[in-house]
Short mmCIF file of C-alpha atoms in Angstrom, two decimals:
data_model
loop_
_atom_site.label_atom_id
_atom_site.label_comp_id
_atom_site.label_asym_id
_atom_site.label_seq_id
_atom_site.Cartn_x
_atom_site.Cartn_y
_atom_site.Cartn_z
CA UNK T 1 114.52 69.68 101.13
CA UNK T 2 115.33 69.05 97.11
CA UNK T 3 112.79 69.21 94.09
CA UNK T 4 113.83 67.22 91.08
CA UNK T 5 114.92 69.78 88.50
CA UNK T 6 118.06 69.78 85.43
CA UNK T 7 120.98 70.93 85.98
CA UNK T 8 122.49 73.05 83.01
CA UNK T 9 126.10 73.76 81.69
CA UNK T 10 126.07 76.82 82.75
CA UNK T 11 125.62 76.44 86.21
CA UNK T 12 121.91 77.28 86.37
CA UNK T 13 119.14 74.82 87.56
CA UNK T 14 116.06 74.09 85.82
CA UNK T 15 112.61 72.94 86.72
CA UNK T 16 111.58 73.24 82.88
CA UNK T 17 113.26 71.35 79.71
CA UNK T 18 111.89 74.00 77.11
CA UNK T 19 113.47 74.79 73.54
CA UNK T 20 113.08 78.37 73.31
CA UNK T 21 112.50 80.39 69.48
CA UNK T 22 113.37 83.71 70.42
CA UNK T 23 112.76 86.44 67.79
CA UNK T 24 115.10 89.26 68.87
CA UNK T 25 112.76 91.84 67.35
CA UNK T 26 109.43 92.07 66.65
CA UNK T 27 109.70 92.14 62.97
CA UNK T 28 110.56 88.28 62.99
CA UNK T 29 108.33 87.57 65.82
CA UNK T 30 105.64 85.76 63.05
CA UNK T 31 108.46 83.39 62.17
CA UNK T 32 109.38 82.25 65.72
CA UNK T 33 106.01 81.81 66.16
CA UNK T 34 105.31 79.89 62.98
CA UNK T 35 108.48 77.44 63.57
CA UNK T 36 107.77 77.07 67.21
CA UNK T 37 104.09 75.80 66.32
CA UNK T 38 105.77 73.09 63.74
CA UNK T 39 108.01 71.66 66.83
CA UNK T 40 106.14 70.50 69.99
CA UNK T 41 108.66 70.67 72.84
CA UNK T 42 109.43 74.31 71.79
CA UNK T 43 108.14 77.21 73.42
CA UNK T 44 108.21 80.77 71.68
CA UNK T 45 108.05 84.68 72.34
CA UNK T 46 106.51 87.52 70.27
CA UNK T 47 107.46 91.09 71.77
CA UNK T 48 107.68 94.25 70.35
CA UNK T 49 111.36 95.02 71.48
CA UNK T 50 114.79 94.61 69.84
CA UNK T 51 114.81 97.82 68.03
CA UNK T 52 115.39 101.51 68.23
CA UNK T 53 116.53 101.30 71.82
CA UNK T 54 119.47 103.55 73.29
CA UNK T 55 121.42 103.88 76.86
CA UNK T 56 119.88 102.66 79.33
CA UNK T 57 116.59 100.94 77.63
CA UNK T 58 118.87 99.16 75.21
CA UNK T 59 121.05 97.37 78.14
CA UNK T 60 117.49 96.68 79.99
CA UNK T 61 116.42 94.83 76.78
CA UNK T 62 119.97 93.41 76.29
CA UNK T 63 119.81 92.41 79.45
CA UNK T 64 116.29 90.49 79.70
CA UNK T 65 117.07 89.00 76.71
CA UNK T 66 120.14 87.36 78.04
CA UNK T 67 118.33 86.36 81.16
CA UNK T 68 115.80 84.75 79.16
CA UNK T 69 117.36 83.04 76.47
CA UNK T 70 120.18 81.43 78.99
CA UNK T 71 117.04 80.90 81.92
CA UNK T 72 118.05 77.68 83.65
CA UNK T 73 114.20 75.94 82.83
CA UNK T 74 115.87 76.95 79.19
CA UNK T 75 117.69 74.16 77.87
CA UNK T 76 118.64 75.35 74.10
CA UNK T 77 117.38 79.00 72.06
CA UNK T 78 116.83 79.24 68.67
CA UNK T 79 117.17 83.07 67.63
CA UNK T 80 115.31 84.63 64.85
CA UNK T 81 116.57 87.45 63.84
CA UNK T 82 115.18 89.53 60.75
CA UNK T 83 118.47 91.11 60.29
CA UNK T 84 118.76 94.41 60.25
CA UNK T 85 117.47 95.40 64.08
CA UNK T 86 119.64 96.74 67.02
CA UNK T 87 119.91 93.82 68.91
CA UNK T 88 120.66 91.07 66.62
CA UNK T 89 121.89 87.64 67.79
CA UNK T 90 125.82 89.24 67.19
CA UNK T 91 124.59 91.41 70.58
CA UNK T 92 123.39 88.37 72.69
CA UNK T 93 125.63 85.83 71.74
CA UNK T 94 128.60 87.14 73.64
CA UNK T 95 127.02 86.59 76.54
CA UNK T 96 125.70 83.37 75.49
CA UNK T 97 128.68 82.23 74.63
CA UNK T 98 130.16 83.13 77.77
CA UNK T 99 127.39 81.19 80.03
CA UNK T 100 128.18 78.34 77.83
CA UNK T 101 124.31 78.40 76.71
CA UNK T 102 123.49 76.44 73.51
CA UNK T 103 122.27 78.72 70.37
CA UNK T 104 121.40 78.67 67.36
CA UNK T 105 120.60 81.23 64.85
CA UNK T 106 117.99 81.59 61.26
CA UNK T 107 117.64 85.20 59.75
CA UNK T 108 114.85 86.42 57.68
CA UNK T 109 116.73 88.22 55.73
CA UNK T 110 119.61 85.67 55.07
CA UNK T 111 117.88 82.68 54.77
CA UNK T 112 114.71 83.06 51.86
CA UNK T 113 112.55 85.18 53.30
CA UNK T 114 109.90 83.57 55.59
CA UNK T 115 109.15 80.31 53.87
CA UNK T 116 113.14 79.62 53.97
CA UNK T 117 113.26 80.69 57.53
CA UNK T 118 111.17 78.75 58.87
CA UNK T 119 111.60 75.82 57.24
CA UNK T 120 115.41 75.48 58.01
CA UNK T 121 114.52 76.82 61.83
CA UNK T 122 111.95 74.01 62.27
CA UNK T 123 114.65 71.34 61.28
CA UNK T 124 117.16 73.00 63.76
CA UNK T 125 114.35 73.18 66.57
CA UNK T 126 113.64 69.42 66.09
CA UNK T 127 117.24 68.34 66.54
CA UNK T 128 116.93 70.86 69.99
CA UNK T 129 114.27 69.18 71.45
CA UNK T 130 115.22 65.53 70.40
CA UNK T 131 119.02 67.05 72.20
CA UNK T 132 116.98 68.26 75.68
CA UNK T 133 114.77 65.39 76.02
CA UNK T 134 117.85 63.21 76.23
CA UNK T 135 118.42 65.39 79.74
CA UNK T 136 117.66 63.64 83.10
CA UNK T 137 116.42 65.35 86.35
CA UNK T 138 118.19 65.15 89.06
CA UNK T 139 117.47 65.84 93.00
CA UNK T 140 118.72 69.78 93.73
CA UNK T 141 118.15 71.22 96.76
CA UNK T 142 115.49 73.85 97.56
CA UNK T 143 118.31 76.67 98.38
CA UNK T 144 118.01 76.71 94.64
CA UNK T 145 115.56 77.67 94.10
CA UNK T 146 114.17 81.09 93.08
CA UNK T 147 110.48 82.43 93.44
CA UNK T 148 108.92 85.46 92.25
CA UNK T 149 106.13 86.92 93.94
CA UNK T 150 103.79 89.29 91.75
CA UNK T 151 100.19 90.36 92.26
CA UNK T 152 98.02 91.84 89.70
CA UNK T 153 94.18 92.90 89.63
CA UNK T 154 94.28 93.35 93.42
CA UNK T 155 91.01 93.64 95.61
CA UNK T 156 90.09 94.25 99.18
CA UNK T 157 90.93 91.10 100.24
CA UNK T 158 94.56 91.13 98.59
CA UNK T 159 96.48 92.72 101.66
CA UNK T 160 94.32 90.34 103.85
CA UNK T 161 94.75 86.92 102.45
CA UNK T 162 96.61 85.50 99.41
CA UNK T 163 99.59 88.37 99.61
CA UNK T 164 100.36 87.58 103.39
CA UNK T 165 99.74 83.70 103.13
CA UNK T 166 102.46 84.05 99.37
CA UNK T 167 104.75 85.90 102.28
CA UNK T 168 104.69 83.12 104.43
CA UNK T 169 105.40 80.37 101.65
CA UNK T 170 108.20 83.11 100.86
CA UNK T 171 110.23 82.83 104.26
CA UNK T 172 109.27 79.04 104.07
CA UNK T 173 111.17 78.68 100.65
CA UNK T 174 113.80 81.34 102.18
CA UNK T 175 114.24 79.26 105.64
CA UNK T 176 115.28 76.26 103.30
CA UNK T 177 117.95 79.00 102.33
CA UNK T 178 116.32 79.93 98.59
CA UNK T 179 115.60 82.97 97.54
CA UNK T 180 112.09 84.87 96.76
CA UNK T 181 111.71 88.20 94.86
CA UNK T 182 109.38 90.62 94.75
CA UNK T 183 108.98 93.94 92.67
CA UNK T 184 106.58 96.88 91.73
CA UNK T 185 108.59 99.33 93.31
CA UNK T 186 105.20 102.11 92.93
CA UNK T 187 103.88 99.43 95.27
CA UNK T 188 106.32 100.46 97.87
CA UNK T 189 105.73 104.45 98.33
CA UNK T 190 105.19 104.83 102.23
CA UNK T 191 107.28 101.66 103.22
CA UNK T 192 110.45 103.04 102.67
CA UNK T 193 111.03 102.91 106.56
CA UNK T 194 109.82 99.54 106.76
CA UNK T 195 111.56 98.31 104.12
CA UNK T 196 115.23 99.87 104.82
CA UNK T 197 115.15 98.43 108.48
CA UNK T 198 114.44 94.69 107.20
CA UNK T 199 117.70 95.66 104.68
CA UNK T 200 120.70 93.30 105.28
CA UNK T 201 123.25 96.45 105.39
CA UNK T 202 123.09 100.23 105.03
CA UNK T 203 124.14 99.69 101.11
CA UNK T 204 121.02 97.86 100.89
CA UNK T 205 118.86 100.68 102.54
CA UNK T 206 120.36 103.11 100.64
CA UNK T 207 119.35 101.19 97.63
CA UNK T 208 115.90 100.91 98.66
CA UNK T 209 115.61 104.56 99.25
CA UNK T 210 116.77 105.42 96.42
CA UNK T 211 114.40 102.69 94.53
CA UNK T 212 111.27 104.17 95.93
CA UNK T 213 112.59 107.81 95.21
CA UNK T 214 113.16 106.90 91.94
CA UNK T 215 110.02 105.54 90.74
CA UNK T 216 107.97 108.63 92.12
CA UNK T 217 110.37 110.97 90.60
CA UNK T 218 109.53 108.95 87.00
CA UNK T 219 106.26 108.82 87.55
CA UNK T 220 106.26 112.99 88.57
CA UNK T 221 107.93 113.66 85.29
CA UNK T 222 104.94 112.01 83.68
CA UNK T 223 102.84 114.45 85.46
CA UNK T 224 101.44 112.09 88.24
CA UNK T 225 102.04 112.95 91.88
CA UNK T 226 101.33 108.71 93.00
CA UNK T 227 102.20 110.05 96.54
CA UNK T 228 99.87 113.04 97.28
CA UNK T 229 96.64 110.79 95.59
CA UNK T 230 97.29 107.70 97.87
CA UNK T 231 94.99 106.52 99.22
CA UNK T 232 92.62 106.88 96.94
CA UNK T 233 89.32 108.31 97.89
CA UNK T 234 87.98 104.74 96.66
CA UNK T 235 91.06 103.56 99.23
CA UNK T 236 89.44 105.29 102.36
CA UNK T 237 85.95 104.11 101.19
CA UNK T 238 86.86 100.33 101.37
CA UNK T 239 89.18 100.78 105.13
CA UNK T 240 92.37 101.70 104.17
CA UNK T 241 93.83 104.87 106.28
CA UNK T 242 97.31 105.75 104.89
CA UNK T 243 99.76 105.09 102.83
CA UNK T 244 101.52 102.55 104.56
CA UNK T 245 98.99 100.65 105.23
CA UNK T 246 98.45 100.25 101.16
CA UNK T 247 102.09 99.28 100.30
CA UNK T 248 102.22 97.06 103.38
CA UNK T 249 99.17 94.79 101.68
CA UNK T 250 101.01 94.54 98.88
CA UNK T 251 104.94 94.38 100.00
CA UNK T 252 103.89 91.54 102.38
CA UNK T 253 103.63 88.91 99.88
CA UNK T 254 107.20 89.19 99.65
CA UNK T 255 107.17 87.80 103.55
CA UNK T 256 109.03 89.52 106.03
CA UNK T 257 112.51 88.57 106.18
CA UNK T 258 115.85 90.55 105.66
CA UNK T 259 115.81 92.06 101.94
CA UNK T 260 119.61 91.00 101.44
CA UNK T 261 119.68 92.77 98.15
CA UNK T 262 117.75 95.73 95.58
CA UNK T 263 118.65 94.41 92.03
CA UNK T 264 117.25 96.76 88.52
CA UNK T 265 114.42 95.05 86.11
CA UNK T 266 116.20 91.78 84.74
CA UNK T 267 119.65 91.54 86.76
CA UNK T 268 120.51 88.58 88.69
CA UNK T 269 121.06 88.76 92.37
CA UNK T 270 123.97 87.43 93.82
CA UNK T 271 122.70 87.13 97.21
CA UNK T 272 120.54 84.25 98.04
CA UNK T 273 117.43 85.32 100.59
CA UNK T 274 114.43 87.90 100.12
CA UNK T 275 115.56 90.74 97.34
CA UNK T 276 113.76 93.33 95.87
CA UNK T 277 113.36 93.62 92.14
CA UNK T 278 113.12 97.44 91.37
CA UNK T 279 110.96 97.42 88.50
CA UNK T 280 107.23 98.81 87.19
CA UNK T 281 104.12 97.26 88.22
CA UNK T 282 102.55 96.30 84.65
CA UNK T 283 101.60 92.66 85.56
CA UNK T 284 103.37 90.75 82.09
CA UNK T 285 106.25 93.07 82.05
CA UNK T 286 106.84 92.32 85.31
CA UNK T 287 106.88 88.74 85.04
CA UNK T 288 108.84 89.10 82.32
CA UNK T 289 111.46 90.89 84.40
CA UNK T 290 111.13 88.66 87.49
CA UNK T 291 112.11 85.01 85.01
CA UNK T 292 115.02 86.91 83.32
CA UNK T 293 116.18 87.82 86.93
CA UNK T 294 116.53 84.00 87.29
CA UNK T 295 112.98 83.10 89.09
CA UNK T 296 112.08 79.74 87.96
CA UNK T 297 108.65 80.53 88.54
CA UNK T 298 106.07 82.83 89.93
CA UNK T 299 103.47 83.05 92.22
CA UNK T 300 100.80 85.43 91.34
CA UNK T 301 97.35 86.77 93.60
CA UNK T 302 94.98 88.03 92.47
CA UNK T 303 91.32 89.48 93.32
CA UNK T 304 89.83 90.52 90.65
CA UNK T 305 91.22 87.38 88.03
CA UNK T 306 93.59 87.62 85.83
CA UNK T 307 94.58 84.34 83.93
CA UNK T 308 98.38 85.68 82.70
CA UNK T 309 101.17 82.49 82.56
CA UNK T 310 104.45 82.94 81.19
CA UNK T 311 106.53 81.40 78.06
CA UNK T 312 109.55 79.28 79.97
CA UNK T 313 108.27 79.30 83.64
CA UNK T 314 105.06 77.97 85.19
CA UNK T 315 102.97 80.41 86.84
CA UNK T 316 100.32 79.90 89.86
CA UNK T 317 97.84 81.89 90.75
CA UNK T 318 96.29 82.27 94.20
CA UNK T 319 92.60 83.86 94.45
CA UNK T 320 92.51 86.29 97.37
CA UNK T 321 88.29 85.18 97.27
CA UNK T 322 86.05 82.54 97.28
CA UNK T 323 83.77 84.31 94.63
CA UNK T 324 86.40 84.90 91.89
CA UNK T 325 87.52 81.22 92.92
CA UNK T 326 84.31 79.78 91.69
CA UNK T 327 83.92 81.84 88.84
CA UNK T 328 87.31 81.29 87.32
CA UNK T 329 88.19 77.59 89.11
CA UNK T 330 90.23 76.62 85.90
CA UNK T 331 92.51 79.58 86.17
CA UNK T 332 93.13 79.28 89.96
CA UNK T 333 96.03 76.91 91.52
CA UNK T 334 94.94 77.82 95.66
CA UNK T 335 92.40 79.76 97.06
CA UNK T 336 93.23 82.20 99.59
CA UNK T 337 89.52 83.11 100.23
CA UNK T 338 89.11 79.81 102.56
CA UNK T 339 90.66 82.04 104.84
CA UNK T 340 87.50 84.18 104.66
CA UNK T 341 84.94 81.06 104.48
CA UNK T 342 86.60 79.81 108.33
CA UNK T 343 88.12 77.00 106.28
CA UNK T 344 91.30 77.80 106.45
CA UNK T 345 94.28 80.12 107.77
CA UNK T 346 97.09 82.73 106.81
CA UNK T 347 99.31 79.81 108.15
CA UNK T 348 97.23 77.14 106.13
CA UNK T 349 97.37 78.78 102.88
CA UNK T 350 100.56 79.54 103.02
CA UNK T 351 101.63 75.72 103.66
CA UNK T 352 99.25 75.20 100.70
CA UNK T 353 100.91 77.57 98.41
CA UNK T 354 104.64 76.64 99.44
CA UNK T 355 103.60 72.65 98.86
CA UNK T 356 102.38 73.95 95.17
CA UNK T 357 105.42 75.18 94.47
CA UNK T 358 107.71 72.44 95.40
CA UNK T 359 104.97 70.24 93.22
CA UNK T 360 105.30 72.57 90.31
CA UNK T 361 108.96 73.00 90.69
CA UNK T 362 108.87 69.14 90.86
CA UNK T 363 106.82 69.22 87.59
CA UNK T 364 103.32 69.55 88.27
CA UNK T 365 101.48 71.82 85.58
CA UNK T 366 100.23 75.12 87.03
CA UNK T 367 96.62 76.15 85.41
CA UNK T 368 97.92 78.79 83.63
CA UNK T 369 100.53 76.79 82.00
CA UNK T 370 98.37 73.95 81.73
CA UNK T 371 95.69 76.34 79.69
CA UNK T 372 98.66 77.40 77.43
CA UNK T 373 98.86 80.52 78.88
CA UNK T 374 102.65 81.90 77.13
CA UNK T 375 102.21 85.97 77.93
CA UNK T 376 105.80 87.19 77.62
CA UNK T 377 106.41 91.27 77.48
CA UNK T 378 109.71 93.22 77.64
CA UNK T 379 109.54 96.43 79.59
CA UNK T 380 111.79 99.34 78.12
CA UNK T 381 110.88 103.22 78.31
CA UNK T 382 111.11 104.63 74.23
CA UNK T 383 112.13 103.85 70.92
CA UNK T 384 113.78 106.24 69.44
CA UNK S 1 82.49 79.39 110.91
CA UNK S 2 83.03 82.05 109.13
CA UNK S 3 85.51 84.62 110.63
CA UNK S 4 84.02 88.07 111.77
CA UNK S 5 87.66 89.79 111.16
CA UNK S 6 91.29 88.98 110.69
CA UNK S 7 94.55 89.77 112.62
CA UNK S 8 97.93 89.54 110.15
CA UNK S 9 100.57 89.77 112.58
CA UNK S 10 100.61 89.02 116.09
CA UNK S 11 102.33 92.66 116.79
CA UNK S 12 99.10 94.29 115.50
CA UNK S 13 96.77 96.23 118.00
CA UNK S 14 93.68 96.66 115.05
CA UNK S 15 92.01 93.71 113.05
CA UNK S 16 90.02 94.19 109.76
CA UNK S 17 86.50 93.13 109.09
CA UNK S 18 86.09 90.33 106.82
CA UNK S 19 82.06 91.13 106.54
CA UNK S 20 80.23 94.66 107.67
CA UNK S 21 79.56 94.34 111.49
CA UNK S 22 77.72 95.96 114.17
CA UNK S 23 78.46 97.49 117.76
CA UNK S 24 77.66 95.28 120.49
CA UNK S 25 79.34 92.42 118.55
CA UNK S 26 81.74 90.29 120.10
CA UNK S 27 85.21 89.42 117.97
CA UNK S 28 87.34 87.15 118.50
CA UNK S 29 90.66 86.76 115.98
CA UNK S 30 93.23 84.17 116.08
CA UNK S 31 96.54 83.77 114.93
CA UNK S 32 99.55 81.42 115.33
CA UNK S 33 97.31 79.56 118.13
CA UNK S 34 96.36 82.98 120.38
CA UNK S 35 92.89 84.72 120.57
CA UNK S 36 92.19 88.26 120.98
CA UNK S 37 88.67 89.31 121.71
CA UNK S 38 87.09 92.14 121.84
CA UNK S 39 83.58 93.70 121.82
CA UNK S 40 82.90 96.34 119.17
CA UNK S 41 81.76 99.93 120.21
CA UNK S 42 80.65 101.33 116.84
CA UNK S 43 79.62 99.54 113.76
CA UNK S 44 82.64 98.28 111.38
CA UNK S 45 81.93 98.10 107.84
CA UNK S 46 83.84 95.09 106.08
CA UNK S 47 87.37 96.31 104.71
CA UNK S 48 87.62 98.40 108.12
CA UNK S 49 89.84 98.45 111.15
CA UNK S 50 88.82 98.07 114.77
CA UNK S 51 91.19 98.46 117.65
CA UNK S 52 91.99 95.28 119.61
CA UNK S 53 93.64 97.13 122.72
CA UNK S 54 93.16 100.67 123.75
CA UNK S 55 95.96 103.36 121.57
CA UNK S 56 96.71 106.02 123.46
CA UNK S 57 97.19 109.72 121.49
CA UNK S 58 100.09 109.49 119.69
CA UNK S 59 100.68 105.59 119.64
CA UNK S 60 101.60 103.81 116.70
CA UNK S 61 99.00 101.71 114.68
CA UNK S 62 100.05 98.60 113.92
CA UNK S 63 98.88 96.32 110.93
CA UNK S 64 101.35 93.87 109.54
CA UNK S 65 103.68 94.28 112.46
CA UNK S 66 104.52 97.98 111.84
CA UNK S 67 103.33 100.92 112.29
CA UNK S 68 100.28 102.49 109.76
CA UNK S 69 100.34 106.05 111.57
CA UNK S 70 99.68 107.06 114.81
CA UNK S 71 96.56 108.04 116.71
CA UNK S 72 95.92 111.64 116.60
CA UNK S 73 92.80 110.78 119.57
CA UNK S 74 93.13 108.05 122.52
CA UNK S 75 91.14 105.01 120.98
CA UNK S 76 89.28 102.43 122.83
CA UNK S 77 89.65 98.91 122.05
CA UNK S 78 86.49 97.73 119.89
CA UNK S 79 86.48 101.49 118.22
CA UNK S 80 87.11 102.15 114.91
CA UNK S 81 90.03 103.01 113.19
CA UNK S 82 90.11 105.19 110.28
CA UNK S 83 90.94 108.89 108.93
CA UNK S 84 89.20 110.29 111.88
CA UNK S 85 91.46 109.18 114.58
CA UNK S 86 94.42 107.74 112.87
CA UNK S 87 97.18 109.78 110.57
CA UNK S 88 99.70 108.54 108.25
CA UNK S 89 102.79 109.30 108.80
CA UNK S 90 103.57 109.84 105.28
CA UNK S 91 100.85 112.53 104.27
CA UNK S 92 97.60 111.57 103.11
CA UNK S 93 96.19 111.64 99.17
CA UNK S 94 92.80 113.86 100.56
CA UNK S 95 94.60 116.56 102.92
#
């Protein structure tokens, strides 16, 4: 099967044609917002990262910057730096360079304060888009594509409807030889053994292991033992009787094929298939993380309704319920709670779901892109 | 019609309620064109587990095609399956 996406110079597909402002820190975040609002075609990010990062943080942020800024639904970036942060464009644009991803670059500092920075970014973002729009699509074939599968305000129903249905529109897109990733390592505790026998290798178990090990360590230096208090007391109350049984609810909607690779927050896997993103939970951060890994877009459940999108990538939203369905209709893409009204199946949904996303990756609007919905958070541990 | 209960994985030997239901009540799941029915010996609240087949002491249960924990009593097809005769294999957040 093929979707009709762009295909960049630097190798990467598309199934977006945006002009990105990128403030790389959050002290010229009001600028890239100001010039992006001046250009239609552009899209824009505010974050509160860029500065005051060391080790490991500062290659994380590096690192999702990169991913974003040279995303393949990414056609051009215009950088705003103030001037004075950590990561200024100097950082990125060795690696931009080397993709072969086009850049430019307006400074606060360097080019009149705000009034001049804007002003000379908005001309430069005009001549971007009126550059991308000349771009045609062209057919590409679904092994190309990459999905991320996130879920976020979870409910009873999320382990029994929309997260296995998204797992079955997972090894849909993955029998068509693409690729699906799922994160929120926390969200694994207990499946360790489940997980490390669907691994492609032993390297691959050992990563996962070490994945799950990892985030309850962190989270035990913060002084929370996640593994003694699961499940919850509220848990056992609503049916659920161990551990396993939890993370399985959630680790499904990554479908249940061989996990060919563990990758960290932001890195791009080499290996096409289901892989594992290991990386926190908190919903925007982790969308964040999944589009600068190279998804080029998401699906998301949720139970409870949450109406998060993302700056450069469309995301969808399944409803694990009928009843947050109808209350929230204009946020909600497919309904996985026909599967509790009789009107529908795991296997129904999940043909529902997988036909959304080759519409959307075909160029359909999701709802929470449609709504304007541009939520956009990079995850990194201090600033120092 | 609305479904009593659902079965995930055709390896599974419980279902979960989709509503709260009541012993005596007959269940029938489906999945990937095979029914499995059983009659309920206890009441099952929704959110619950109820066996499909009998687990014998010591048998894995399986939702999602792998094991939950095993049976720490022999259970009946149509009983319930929680805390009481079912045990992580992974320790438990209460114990």
């Amino acid at each position: 099967m093929e979707f009709m996406g762009y295909r960049r110079k630097t190798g990467k597909v598309g199934i977006r044609n945006h002009v990105l402002v990128f403030p790389t820190v959050v002290c010229s975040s009001e600028e890239a917002r100001m010039i992006s609002e001046k250009v239609p075609g552009t899209v824009y990010a505010i974050h509160g990262a860029g500065c005051g990062h060391v080790g490991e943080d500062k290659e994380q942020v590096i690192r999702t910057m990169v991913g974003i800024c040279g995303h393949g639904n990414v056609a051009s970036v215009l950088l705003v730096e103030n001037g004075c942060e950590v990561i200024t464009p100097e950082v990125l644009m060795p690696y931009l360079d080397e993709m072969g991803q086009a850049y430019a670059v307006v400074s606060v500092q360097e080019d009149g304060g705000t009034p001049g920075c804007v002003e000379k970014g908005i001309g430069i973002a005009r001549k971007m888009v009126d550059e991308a729009n000349k771009l045609q699509k062209e057919p590409i074939p679904l092994s190309e594509l990459i999905l991320g599968c996130e879920c976020g305000g979870s409910d009873a129903f999320s382990g029994l409807t929309a997260n296995p249905a998204l797992g079955i529109a997972a090894d849909k897109l993955i029998a068509e030889g693409g690729t699906a990733i799922f994160s929120e390592t926390t969200e694994m505790l207990g499946c360790e053994n489940v997980l490390a026998r669907r691994a492609l290798d032993e390297q691959v178990a050992k990563d996962i292991y070490d994945a799950i090990a990892n985030a309850e360590k962190t989270a035990m230096s913060g002084g929370v033992d996640i593994r003694g208090t699961q499940p919850s007391p509220g848990n056992i109350e609503g049916g659920l009787s161990s551990i396993e049984e939890k993370s399985l609810g959630c680790i499904r909607k990554g479908g249940n094929t061989t996990i060919t690779q563990v990758v960290k927050y932001a890195e791009h896997p080499t290996r096409k298939g289901c892989v594992i993103m290991d990386a926190t939970a908190a919903d925007v951060m982790n969308n964040t993380g999944l589009l600068a890994s190279g998804c080029h877009l998401i699906v998301f459940t949720t139970g409870r309704g949450t109406p998060v999108g993302a700056n450069i990538a469309p995301v969808i939203k399944v409803s694990t319920n009928s009843v947050l369905y109808n209350k929230m209709k204009p946020n909600i893409d497919v309904n996985a709670g026909v599967i509790v009204d009789g009107e529908g199946t795991l296997e129904s949904v999940g043909q529902e779901i997988f036909d959304k996303v080759i519409a959307v990756a075909n160029g359909e609007l999701s709802k929470a892109e449609a709504l304007g919905h541009r939520e956009f958070d990079i995850h990194f541990r201090m600033i120092i | 019609m609305k479904p009593k209960a659902i079965l995930i994985d055709t390896k599974d030997n419980v279902a979960t309620a989709f509503q709260d239901l009541k012993a005596g009540d007959n269940v029938t799941v489906s999945l990937e064109g095979t029914d499995v029915s059983t009659t309920l010996a206890q009441d099952i609240p929704f959110g619950h587990k109820f066996a499909l087949t009998d687990i014998a002491l010591h048998e894995p249960v399986v939702k999602y095609g792998e094991a939950i924990g095993l049976a720490i009593e022999a259970i009946k097809a149509g009983q319930h399956v929680h805390i009481h005769n079912m045990e992580s294999q992974k320790g438990r957040g209460d114990k």
